[in-house]
Short mmCIF file of C-alpha atoms and ligand atoms in Angstrom, two decimals:
data_model
loop_
_atom_site.label_atom_id
_atom_site.label_comp_id
_atom_site.label_asym_id
_atom_site.label_seq_id
_atom_site.Cartn_x
_atom_site.Cartn_y
_atom_site.Cartn_z
CA MET S 1 108.33 -13.34 136.17
CA PRO S 2 105.56 -14.57 138.49
CA GLU S 3 105.54 -13.14 142.02
CA GLN S 4 106.61 -16.50 143.45
CA ASP S 5 109.89 -16.60 141.52
CA VAL S 6 110.67 -13.06 142.52
CA ALA S 7 110.31 -13.56 146.23
CA THR S 8 111.94 -16.96 146.44
CA ASN S 9 114.70 -16.48 143.92
CA GLY S 10 117.70 -17.31 146.07
CA ARG S 11 117.44 -16.42 149.74
CA PHE S 12 115.04 -13.62 150.54
CA TYR S 13 114.98 -12.20 154.03
CA TRP S 14 111.62 -11.30 155.52
CA GLY S 15 112.36 -9.69 158.85
CA SER S 16 111.58 -6.92 161.25
CA ALA S 17 113.78 -4.32 162.88
CA THR S 18 114.41 -2.54 166.17
CA ALA S 19 117.09 -0.30 167.67
CA ALA S 20 118.75 -0.62 171.07
CA TYR S 21 117.72 2.62 172.74
CA GLN S 22 114.18 2.31 171.39
CA VAL S 23 113.39 -1.15 172.78
CA GLU S 24 115.91 -2.39 175.30
CA GLY S 25 115.35 -0.25 178.40
CA SER S 26 117.79 -0.70 181.32
CA PRO S 27 120.21 1.81 179.76
CA LEU S 28 122.69 1.68 182.64
CA ALA S 29 122.32 -1.97 183.66
CA ASP S 30 125.21 -4.36 184.20
CA GLY S 31 127.95 -1.77 183.93
CA ALA S 32 126.73 0.02 180.77
CA GLY S 33 127.81 3.61 180.18
CA SER S 34 125.42 6.44 179.45
CA CYS S 35 124.60 7.58 175.92
CA VAL S 36 123.47 10.88 174.45
CA TRP S 37 119.84 9.73 174.11
CA HIS S 38 119.76 8.83 177.80
CA GLU S 39 120.94 12.29 178.75
CA PHE S 40 118.84 14.09 176.14
CA SER S 41 115.58 12.36 177.07
CA HIS S 42 116.24 13.10 180.74
CA THR S 43 116.51 16.80 179.91
CA PRO S 44 113.14 18.52 180.45
CA GLY S 45 111.41 19.70 177.30
CA THR S 46 113.09 17.37 174.85
CA THR S 47 110.60 14.53 174.44
CA TYR S 48 106.84 14.02 174.43
CA HIS S 49 105.65 14.07 178.06
CA ALA S 50 109.29 13.83 179.19
CA GLN S 51 109.32 10.15 178.19
CA THR S 52 112.63 8.27 178.16
CA GLY S 53 114.04 4.91 177.07
CA ASP S 54 114.55 3.81 180.70
CA ILE S 55 112.13 0.89 180.31
CA ALA S 56 111.00 1.07 176.68
CA ALA S 57 109.81 -2.41 175.60
CA ASP S 58 112.09 -4.05 178.20
CA HIS S 59 113.71 -6.07 175.42
CA TYR S 60 116.82 -6.26 177.63
CA HIS S 61 114.90 -8.74 179.79
CA LYS S 62 112.15 -9.95 177.47
CA TRP S 63 114.35 -10.82 174.48
CA PRO S 64 113.78 -14.59 174.81
CA GLU S 65 110.02 -14.00 174.50
CA ASP S 66 110.61 -11.63 171.58
CA VAL S 67 112.77 -14.16 169.73
CA GLU S 68 110.06 -16.75 170.29
CA LEU S 69 107.48 -14.31 168.88
CA MET S 70 109.55 -13.81 165.72
CA LYS S 71 109.99 -17.55 165.35
CA ASN S 72 106.27 -18.20 165.77
CA MET S 73 105.43 -15.45 163.31
CA GLY S 74 107.73 -17.15 160.77
CA LEU S 75 110.24 -14.32 160.33
CA ASN S 76 113.64 -15.47 159.07
CA SER S 77 115.72 -12.41 160.02
CA TYR S 78 116.00 -9.72 162.67
CA ARG S 79 117.71 -6.35 162.33
CA PHE S 80 118.75 -4.90 165.69
CA SER S 81 121.42 -2.50 166.91
CA LEU S 82 124.14 -2.81 169.53
CA ARG S 83 124.44 -0.17 172.17
CA TRP S 84 128.01 1.04 171.96
CA ALA S 85 128.17 2.08 175.65
CA ARG S 86 126.89 -1.29 176.88
CA ILE S 87 129.95 -2.84 175.30
CA LEU S 88 132.45 -0.02 175.86
CA PRO S 89 131.05 2.08 178.74
CA ASP S 90 133.48 4.92 177.97
CA GLY S 91 133.17 4.44 174.23
CA THR S 92 136.80 3.32 173.97
CA GLY S 93 139.16 1.24 176.09
CA VAL S 94 137.84 -1.27 178.60
CA VAL S 95 135.25 -3.77 177.36
CA ASN S 96 132.26 -4.57 179.57
CA PRO S 97 131.83 -8.36 179.25
CA ARG S 98 128.30 -8.27 180.69
CA GLY S 99 127.16 -5.88 177.95
CA LEU S 100 128.73 -7.99 175.25
CA SER S 101 127.23 -11.15 176.71
CA PHE S 102 123.70 -9.74 176.25
CA TYR S 103 124.20 -9.54 172.49
CA ASP S 104 126.10 -12.81 172.41
CA ARG S 105 123.15 -14.67 173.92
CA LEU S 106 120.70 -12.87 171.65
CA VAL S 107 122.65 -13.91 168.53
CA ASP S 108 122.86 -17.55 169.67
CA SER S 109 119.18 -17.66 170.38
CA LEU S 110 118.26 -16.13 167.01
CA LEU S 111 120.41 -18.62 165.16
CA ALA S 112 118.95 -21.51 167.15
CA CYS S 113 115.53 -20.37 165.89
CA GLY S 114 116.66 -20.08 162.28
CA ILE S 115 116.62 -16.27 162.36
CA GLU S 116 119.49 -14.48 160.61
CA PRO S 117 120.90 -11.58 162.68
CA PHE S 118 121.46 -8.28 160.86
CA VAL S 119 123.49 -6.12 163.22
CA THR S 120 123.67 -2.32 163.20
CA LEU S 121 126.64 -0.89 165.10
CA PHE S 122 125.33 2.62 165.58
CA HIS S 123 121.67 3.60 165.80
CA TRP S 124 122.11 7.09 167.30
CA ASP S 125 123.22 6.25 170.86
CA MET S 126 126.67 7.86 170.98
CA PRO S 127 128.38 7.09 174.33
CA SER S 128 128.18 10.18 176.56
CA ALA S 129 131.90 9.92 177.34
CA LEU S 130 132.70 10.36 173.64
CA PHE S 131 130.19 13.16 173.21
CA ARG S 132 132.05 15.03 175.96
CA MET S 133 135.16 14.76 173.79
CA GLY S 134 133.36 16.28 170.82
CA GLY S 135 131.41 13.28 169.54
CA TRP S 136 130.82 13.36 165.80
CA SER S 137 132.70 16.67 165.51
CA ASN S 138 136.00 15.20 166.72
CA PRO S 139 138.05 13.66 163.86
CA ASP S 140 139.20 10.92 166.29
CA VAL S 141 135.68 9.51 166.23
CA ALA S 142 136.60 7.42 163.18
CA ASP S 143 139.27 5.59 165.21
CA TRP S 144 136.95 5.21 168.20
CA PHE S 145 134.33 3.68 165.93
CA GLY S 146 136.85 1.41 164.20
CA ASP S 147 138.05 0.10 167.59
CA TYR S 148 134.46 -0.52 168.69
CA ALA S 149 133.76 -2.40 165.44
CA ALA S 150 136.86 -4.54 166.01
CA VAL S 151 135.65 -5.49 169.50
CA VAL S 152 132.19 -6.54 168.35
CA VAL S 153 133.29 -8.39 165.25
CA GLY S 154 135.83 -10.21 167.44
CA ALA S 155 133.00 -11.34 169.71
CA LEU S 156 130.14 -11.93 167.26
CA GLY S 157 131.79 -12.21 163.85
CA ASP S 158 131.90 -16.01 163.93
CA ARG S 159 128.06 -15.98 163.75
CA VAL S 160 126.95 -12.63 162.33
CA ARG S 161 127.27 -12.32 158.55
CA TYR S 162 125.43 -9.04 157.87
CA TRP S 163 126.60 -5.77 159.39
CA MET S 164 125.46 -2.19 159.09
CA THR S 165 127.87 0.37 160.41
CA LEU S 166 125.54 3.38 160.70
CA ASN S 167 121.80 3.96 160.71
CA GLU S 168 120.51 7.08 158.96
CA PRO S 169 123.59 9.28 159.37
CA TYR S 170 121.54 12.08 157.76
CA VAL S 171 119.24 12.17 160.81
CA VAL S 172 122.17 12.28 163.21
CA SER S 173 123.58 15.25 161.31
CA ALA S 174 120.35 17.10 160.55
CA GLU S 175 118.14 16.42 163.56
CA GLY S 176 120.91 15.92 166.11
CA HIS S 177 123.32 18.69 165.10
CA LEU S 178 121.35 21.25 163.06
CA VAL S 179 117.69 21.21 164.12
CA GLY S 180 118.46 19.96 167.62
CA ASN S 181 115.26 17.99 168.21
CA HIS S 182 117.27 14.76 168.52
CA ALA S 183 120.22 13.97 170.78
CA PRO S 184 122.67 15.50 171.30
CA GLY S 185 120.45 18.54 170.69
CA MET S 186 123.02 20.71 168.90
CA ARG S 187 122.02 23.58 166.61
CA ASN S 188 125.18 24.35 164.79
CA ILE S 189 125.60 24.13 161.03
CA TYR S 190 129.36 23.52 161.32
CA GLN S 191 128.77 20.57 163.65
CA MET S 192 126.22 19.32 161.14
CA GLY S 193 128.79 19.42 158.34
CA HIS S 194 131.52 17.87 160.45
CA SER S 195 129.23 15.08 161.59
CA VAL S 196 128.40 14.21 157.96
CA HIS S 197 132.04 13.87 157.05
CA HIS S 198 133.22 12.13 160.22
CA GLN S 199 130.36 9.63 160.09
CA LEU S 200 131.58 8.70 156.62
CA ARG S 201 135.12 8.33 157.93
CA ALA S 202 133.80 6.23 160.83
CA HIS S 203 131.84 4.04 158.43
CA ILE S 204 135.05 3.31 156.53
CA ALA S 205 136.96 2.55 159.74
CA GLY S 206 134.16 0.20 160.82
CA TYR S 207 133.95 -1.40 157.39
CA ARG S 208 137.70 -2.04 157.37
CA ALA S 209 137.74 -3.44 160.93
CA ILE S 210 134.96 -5.91 160.11
CA LYS S 211 136.52 -6.96 156.81
CA ALA S 212 139.95 -7.38 158.43
CA ALA S 213 138.52 -9.86 160.92
CA ARG S 214 135.93 -11.48 158.66
CA PRO S 215 136.65 -10.97 154.97
CA GLY S 216 133.47 -12.84 154.02
CA ALA S 217 131.16 -10.62 156.07
CA ARG S 218 128.76 -8.38 154.16
CA VAL S 219 129.02 -4.81 155.37
CA GLY S 220 126.79 -1.89 154.47
CA LEU S 221 124.92 0.98 156.03
CA ALA S 222 121.26 1.99 156.34
CA VAL S 223 120.32 5.36 154.89
CA HIS S 224 117.33 7.66 155.25
CA ASN S 225 115.10 8.18 152.22
CA ALA S 226 111.93 10.02 151.37
CA ALA S 227 110.83 10.03 147.76
CA VAL S 228 111.13 13.55 146.41
CA TRP S 229 109.32 14.86 143.34
CA PRO S 230 109.64 18.33 141.82
CA GLY S 231 106.44 20.32 142.37
CA THR S 232 106.44 21.40 138.69
CA GLY S 233 108.40 20.50 135.56
CA SER S 234 110.37 23.78 135.67
CA GLY S 235 114.18 23.68 135.62
CA PRO S 236 114.56 25.39 139.04
CA ASP S 237 112.07 23.02 140.68
CA ILE S 238 113.79 19.97 139.18
CA ALA S 239 117.11 21.28 140.52
CA ALA S 240 115.49 21.90 143.93
CA ALA S 241 114.30 18.27 143.99
CA GLU S 242 117.84 17.10 143.23
CA ARG S 243 119.16 19.13 146.16
CA ALA S 244 116.45 17.72 148.43
CA GLU S 245 117.30 14.19 147.31
CA GLY S 246 120.99 14.80 147.83
CA TRP S 247 120.36 16.01 151.35
CA HIS S 248 117.61 13.69 152.61
CA ASN S 249 118.41 10.55 150.70
CA PHE S 250 121.17 8.14 149.82
CA PRO S 251 123.36 10.53 147.71
CA MET S 252 124.94 12.46 150.61
CA PHE S 253 126.47 9.24 151.95
CA LEU S 254 126.61 6.92 148.95
CA ASP S 255 128.05 9.38 146.42
CA PRO S 256 131.25 9.68 148.50
CA LEU S 257 131.45 5.90 149.05
CA VAL S 258 130.83 4.94 145.44
CA HIS S 259 131.88 7.98 143.40
CA GLY S 260 134.42 9.59 145.75
CA ARG S 261 132.65 12.97 145.93
CA TYR S 262 129.67 14.63 147.60
CA PRO S 263 126.54 14.89 145.39
CA PRO S 264 127.16 17.63 142.81
CA ALA S 265 123.70 19.15 143.42
CA LEU S 266 124.52 19.60 147.10
CA GLU S 267 128.27 20.03 147.44
CA PRO S 268 128.44 23.81 146.80
CA ARG S 269 126.03 24.39 149.70
CA LEU S 270 127.61 21.79 152.00
CA ARG S 271 131.26 22.69 151.36
CA PRO S 272 131.54 25.69 153.73
CA PHE S 273 130.52 23.53 156.68
CA LEU S 274 132.66 20.46 156.03
CA PRO S 275 135.99 20.09 157.89
CA VAL S 276 138.88 22.05 156.36
CA GLY S 277 140.78 19.80 153.97
CA TYR S 278 137.91 17.34 153.60
CA GLU S 279 138.84 16.91 149.93
CA ASN S 280 141.97 15.04 151.00
CA ASP S 281 139.85 12.34 152.64
CA MET S 282 137.71 11.65 149.58
CA PRO S 283 139.92 8.98 147.96
CA ALA S 284 139.98 6.98 151.20
CA LEU S 285 136.20 7.19 151.47
CA GLN S 286 135.67 5.70 148.04
CA VAL S 287 134.99 2.12 149.09
CA PRO S 288 131.60 0.89 147.84
CA PRO S 289 129.65 -0.98 150.53
CA ASP S 290 128.58 -4.58 149.97
CA PHE S 291 124.96 -3.50 150.18
CA VAL S 292 122.85 -0.48 150.93
CA GLY S 293 120.03 -0.52 153.44
CA ILE S 294 117.10 1.64 152.38
CA ASN S 295 114.88 3.07 155.11
CA TYR S 296 111.70 4.42 153.52
CA TYR S 297 108.46 5.80 154.96
CA HIS S 298 106.97 8.59 152.84
CA GLY S 299 107.33 10.96 149.90
CA TYR S 300 106.85 14.65 149.22
CA TYR S 301 107.02 17.42 146.59
CA VAL S 302 109.32 20.44 146.56
CA ARG S 303 109.82 23.75 144.79
CA ASP S 304 112.79 26.03 144.46
CA THR S 305 113.21 28.89 146.95
CA SER S 306 115.92 31.36 147.91
CA ASP S 307 114.55 31.64 151.45
CA ASN S 308 116.68 28.96 153.05
CA TRP S 309 120.14 27.45 152.95
CA LEU S 310 119.27 24.39 150.87
CA GLY S 311 117.00 26.19 148.42
CA PHE S 312 113.94 23.97 148.48
CA VAL S 313 110.60 24.10 150.18
CA GLU S 314 107.98 21.37 150.56
CA VAL S 315 104.73 22.01 148.68
CA ASP S 316 101.42 20.18 148.38
CA GLY S 317 101.46 17.19 146.07
CA PRO S 318 98.64 14.93 144.97
CA GLU S 319 96.36 13.89 147.83
CA ALA S 320 97.57 10.84 149.75
CA PRO S 321 96.49 9.12 152.94
CA ARG S 322 98.51 10.10 156.03
CA THR S 323 99.89 8.03 158.90
CA LYS S 324 99.72 9.17 162.52
CA MET S 325 103.11 10.87 161.98
CA ASN S 326 101.30 12.89 159.27
CA TRP S 327 103.53 11.29 156.66
CA ALA S 328 102.04 10.95 153.17
CA VAL S 329 101.68 7.30 152.15
CA ARG S 330 103.32 7.02 148.72
CA PRO S 331 104.35 3.42 147.98
CA GLU S 332 105.32 4.41 144.44
CA GLY S 333 108.08 6.46 146.09
CA LEU S 334 109.72 3.31 147.42
CA HIS S 335 109.86 1.96 143.88
CA ARG S 336 111.29 5.29 142.75
CA VAL S 337 114.03 5.29 145.42
CA LEU S 338 114.99 1.67 144.73
CA THR S 339 115.24 2.36 141.02
CA GLN S 340 117.28 5.52 141.59
CA VAL S 341 119.71 3.86 143.98
CA HIS S 342 120.30 1.01 141.55
CA GLU S 343 120.78 3.24 138.51
CA ARG S 344 123.19 5.51 140.37
CA TYR S 345 125.43 2.91 142.05
CA HIS S 346 124.81 -0.65 140.79
CA LEU S 347 125.66 -2.07 144.20
CA PRO S 348 125.59 -5.87 144.50
CA ALA S 349 122.66 -5.92 146.93
CA VAL S 350 119.92 -3.75 148.36
CA PHE S 351 117.87 -4.37 151.51
CA ILE S 352 114.83 -2.47 152.67
CA THR S 353 116.12 -2.10 156.21
CA GLU S 354 113.09 -0.15 157.46
CA ASN S 355 109.56 0.41 156.20
CA GLY S 356 106.40 0.76 158.22
CA ALA S 357 103.84 3.12 159.68
CA SER S 358 102.48 4.50 162.91
CA TYR S 359 98.71 4.38 163.44
CA GLU S 360 96.36 4.69 166.40
CA ASP S 361 96.20 1.11 167.74
CA ARG S 362 93.92 -0.40 170.36
CA VAL S 363 93.68 -3.87 171.87
CA VAL S 364 90.10 -5.07 171.51
CA GLY S 365 89.27 -8.52 172.82
CA GLY S 366 92.91 -9.58 172.75
CA ALA S 367 93.51 -8.42 169.15
CA VAL S 368 94.70 -5.30 167.36
CA HIS S 369 92.83 -4.74 164.09
CA ASP S 370 95.29 -2.46 162.31
CA ALA S 371 93.93 -2.66 158.78
CA ASP S 372 95.66 0.61 157.81
CA ARG S 373 99.08 -0.78 158.64
CA THR S 374 98.40 -4.03 156.77
CA ALA S 375 97.35 -2.00 153.71
CA TYR S 376 100.50 0.11 154.05
CA LEU S 377 102.73 -2.97 154.19
CA LYS S 378 100.98 -4.66 151.26
CA SER S 379 101.34 -1.67 148.97
CA HIS S 380 104.99 -1.08 149.87
CA ILE S 381 105.96 -4.73 149.56
CA ALA S 382 104.29 -4.76 146.14
CA ALA S 383 106.49 -1.81 145.16
CA VAL S 384 109.58 -3.67 146.39
CA LEU S 385 108.71 -6.81 144.45
CA GLN S 386 108.06 -4.77 141.34
CA ALA S 387 111.50 -3.14 141.61
CA LYS S 388 113.02 -6.57 142.15
CA ARG S 389 111.26 -7.91 139.05
CA GLU S 390 112.71 -4.99 137.11
CA GLY S 391 116.25 -5.93 138.14
CA VAL S 392 117.02 -4.12 141.42
CA PRO S 393 118.95 -6.73 143.45
CA VAL S 394 116.72 -6.63 146.54
CA GLU S 395 117.61 -9.40 148.98
CA GLY S 396 115.41 -8.64 151.95
CA TYR S 397 112.74 -6.52 153.57
CA PHE S 398 112.51 -5.51 157.24
CA VAL S 399 109.34 -4.04 158.72
CA TRP S 400 109.87 -1.21 161.14
CA ALA S 401 109.24 -2.25 163.76
CA LEU S 402 108.97 -5.60 165.46
CA LEU S 403 107.68 -3.95 168.64
CA ASP S 404 106.00 -0.68 169.56
CA ASN S 405 108.83 1.36 171.02
CA PHE S 406 110.33 4.70 172.08
CA GLU S 407 109.89 6.84 168.97
CA TRP S 408 112.65 9.33 169.91
CA ALA S 409 111.29 12.84 170.57
CA HIS S 410 107.74 11.49 170.10
CA GLY S 411 108.21 9.15 173.06
CA TYR S 412 105.57 6.41 173.17
CA SER S 413 102.93 8.44 171.31
CA GLN S 414 103.71 6.74 167.98
CA ARG S 415 103.31 3.00 167.58
CA PHE S 416 105.16 1.46 164.63
CA GLY S 417 105.17 -2.18 165.81
CA ILE S 418 103.62 -5.21 164.17
CA VAL S 419 103.51 -6.39 167.78
CA TYR S 420 101.60 -4.20 170.23
CA VAL S 421 103.32 -3.48 173.55
CA ASP S 422 101.29 -2.50 176.60
CA PHE S 423 103.86 -0.24 178.23
CA GLU S 424 102.24 -0.68 181.68
CA THR S 425 102.41 -4.47 181.77
CA GLN S 426 104.90 -5.13 178.92
CA GLU S 427 102.40 -7.61 177.51
CA ARG S 428 102.86 -8.30 173.79
CA THR S 429 99.97 -8.78 171.31
CA VAL S 430 100.68 -9.63 167.69
CA LYS S 431 98.69 -7.13 165.61
CA ASP S 432 96.66 -8.24 162.56
CA SER S 433 99.42 -6.71 160.40
CA GLY S 434 101.95 -8.98 162.15
CA ARG S 435 99.78 -12.01 161.44
CA TRP S 436 99.48 -11.05 157.79
CA TYR S 437 103.21 -10.34 157.52
CA GLY S 438 104.04 -13.62 159.26
CA GLU S 439 101.96 -15.55 156.68
CA LEU S 440 103.85 -13.80 153.91
CA ALA S 441 107.20 -14.53 155.53
CA ARG S 442 106.37 -18.18 156.11
CA ALA S 443 105.16 -18.69 152.55
CA GLY S 444 107.93 -16.54 151.07
CA VAL S 445 105.21 -15.18 148.78
CA PRO S 446 102.11 -13.06 149.26
CA PRO S 447 99.20 -15.13 150.64
CA GLN S 448 97.07 -16.50 147.76
CA ASP S 449 93.89 -14.80 148.80
CA GLN S 450 95.49 -11.45 149.38
CA GLU S 451 97.23 -10.61 146.14
CA LEU S 452 99.41 -7.57 146.45
CA SER S 453 98.31 -4.93 144.03
CA ALA S 454 101.18 -2.98 142.63
CA PRO S 455 100.98 0.78 143.24
CA SER S 456 100.69 2.94 140.17
CA ILE S 457 104.27 3.78 139.45
CA GLY S 458 104.70 7.39 138.40
CA SER S 459 107.87 8.91 137.08
C1 NOJ W 501 114.00 5.65 161.12
C2 NOJ W 501 114.81 5.35 162.34
O1 NOJ W 501 115.92 4.58 161.99
C3 NOJ W 501 114.03 4.68 163.46
O2 NOJ W 501 114.80 4.71 164.60
C4 NOJ W 501 112.69 5.38 163.64
O3 NOJ W 501 111.98 4.87 164.72
C5 NOJ W 501 111.90 5.27 162.36
N1 NOJ W 501 112.61 5.96 161.32
C6 NOJ W 501 110.48 5.86 162.43
O4 NOJ W 501 110.57 7.23 162.60
#
């Protein structure tokens, strides 16, 4: 099928993404409650140069300009997250109308510009009040999340058609509760296991609340992925790669939702840290989402080891260029992940909900010549279109990110935007990559003179 048919077959969303704590700033404005990232980043020693999301890209005030930017670039969709504690300052109970009104106005403005809103309910900013009651370790969190979902779908559900309950629950569990370099900074393997299971329960509560109010809404979740290859063809290394994939990628969350069990390669190691009696919840978790959101950045190789809990260790793979995050650029890995997710679950739709790269950017004469990022986007979009041609039901692609933003523990040292943000003046400059991506989005196909070359697809 020619490229044109692939990209324009039905409605294809070309968008960009952000998350509330990373771009909004004003974390406590207009009656909002605190969240774990606010407290974590204000704790000395947690983030690069003690940077916080207090101002970030000031999207809380500059959103009209940002919507205009998207419109002028030609993007037809925007993935953003709601900050739970703006809407429910204590996480449950009393609604803060001023917080809700911020998102209400944003949605109206997007729609007026022909931009489809894709809303994420939880992108890591657990309300502090709920964290004090145990956060993701407290089984009640599923009800708290379901109530929150009911409030927002009640307010926005007449206009928002695409919902993601959770963003990268793996990172919340691993980085937030085991490694501790993300909020809430816990280092406890039991809290890790509990947070995996209770995030799944919360997803279901959110899914049900949205469907109850809006049966036609499409509800999914966005999951973390890194392509994983075994370092050798040996049986133990292949098994190690399966464990790594189960842990880092879609299986830990999608196997329960689609197949009603944790991934077989991982479950024996995860089981001791899951809540007692977790098996009883599995039938209720088996509700396939309407779509899966794939977040993808890089790929790596592993070998078997007995030196750590999960039994795999990263090893050198074939040479690949690196981004500023030191992530290996492997577009063929995005094709691999898309193919795997489709073969394993056959879900009705797949979105690439995040893909992008951080590079050293500079404004020179009013422009940002980020050729590396443009090359990154071209090669990854080619991989997506190839997977789509081969039958993976991809319906949209979102660049991470619309704007340079607060990259969690890395603060402002990593720029992922297709729009440069001067954090002193808050001035926006569309990077060359944003111009290229805008042309693609407007045409719905790759620009004629810049054919996308497909990456060489390995096994
Ligand atoms: C995935 C996360 O969802 C997002 O918040 C983060 O900024 C990007 N990865 C880049 O690390």
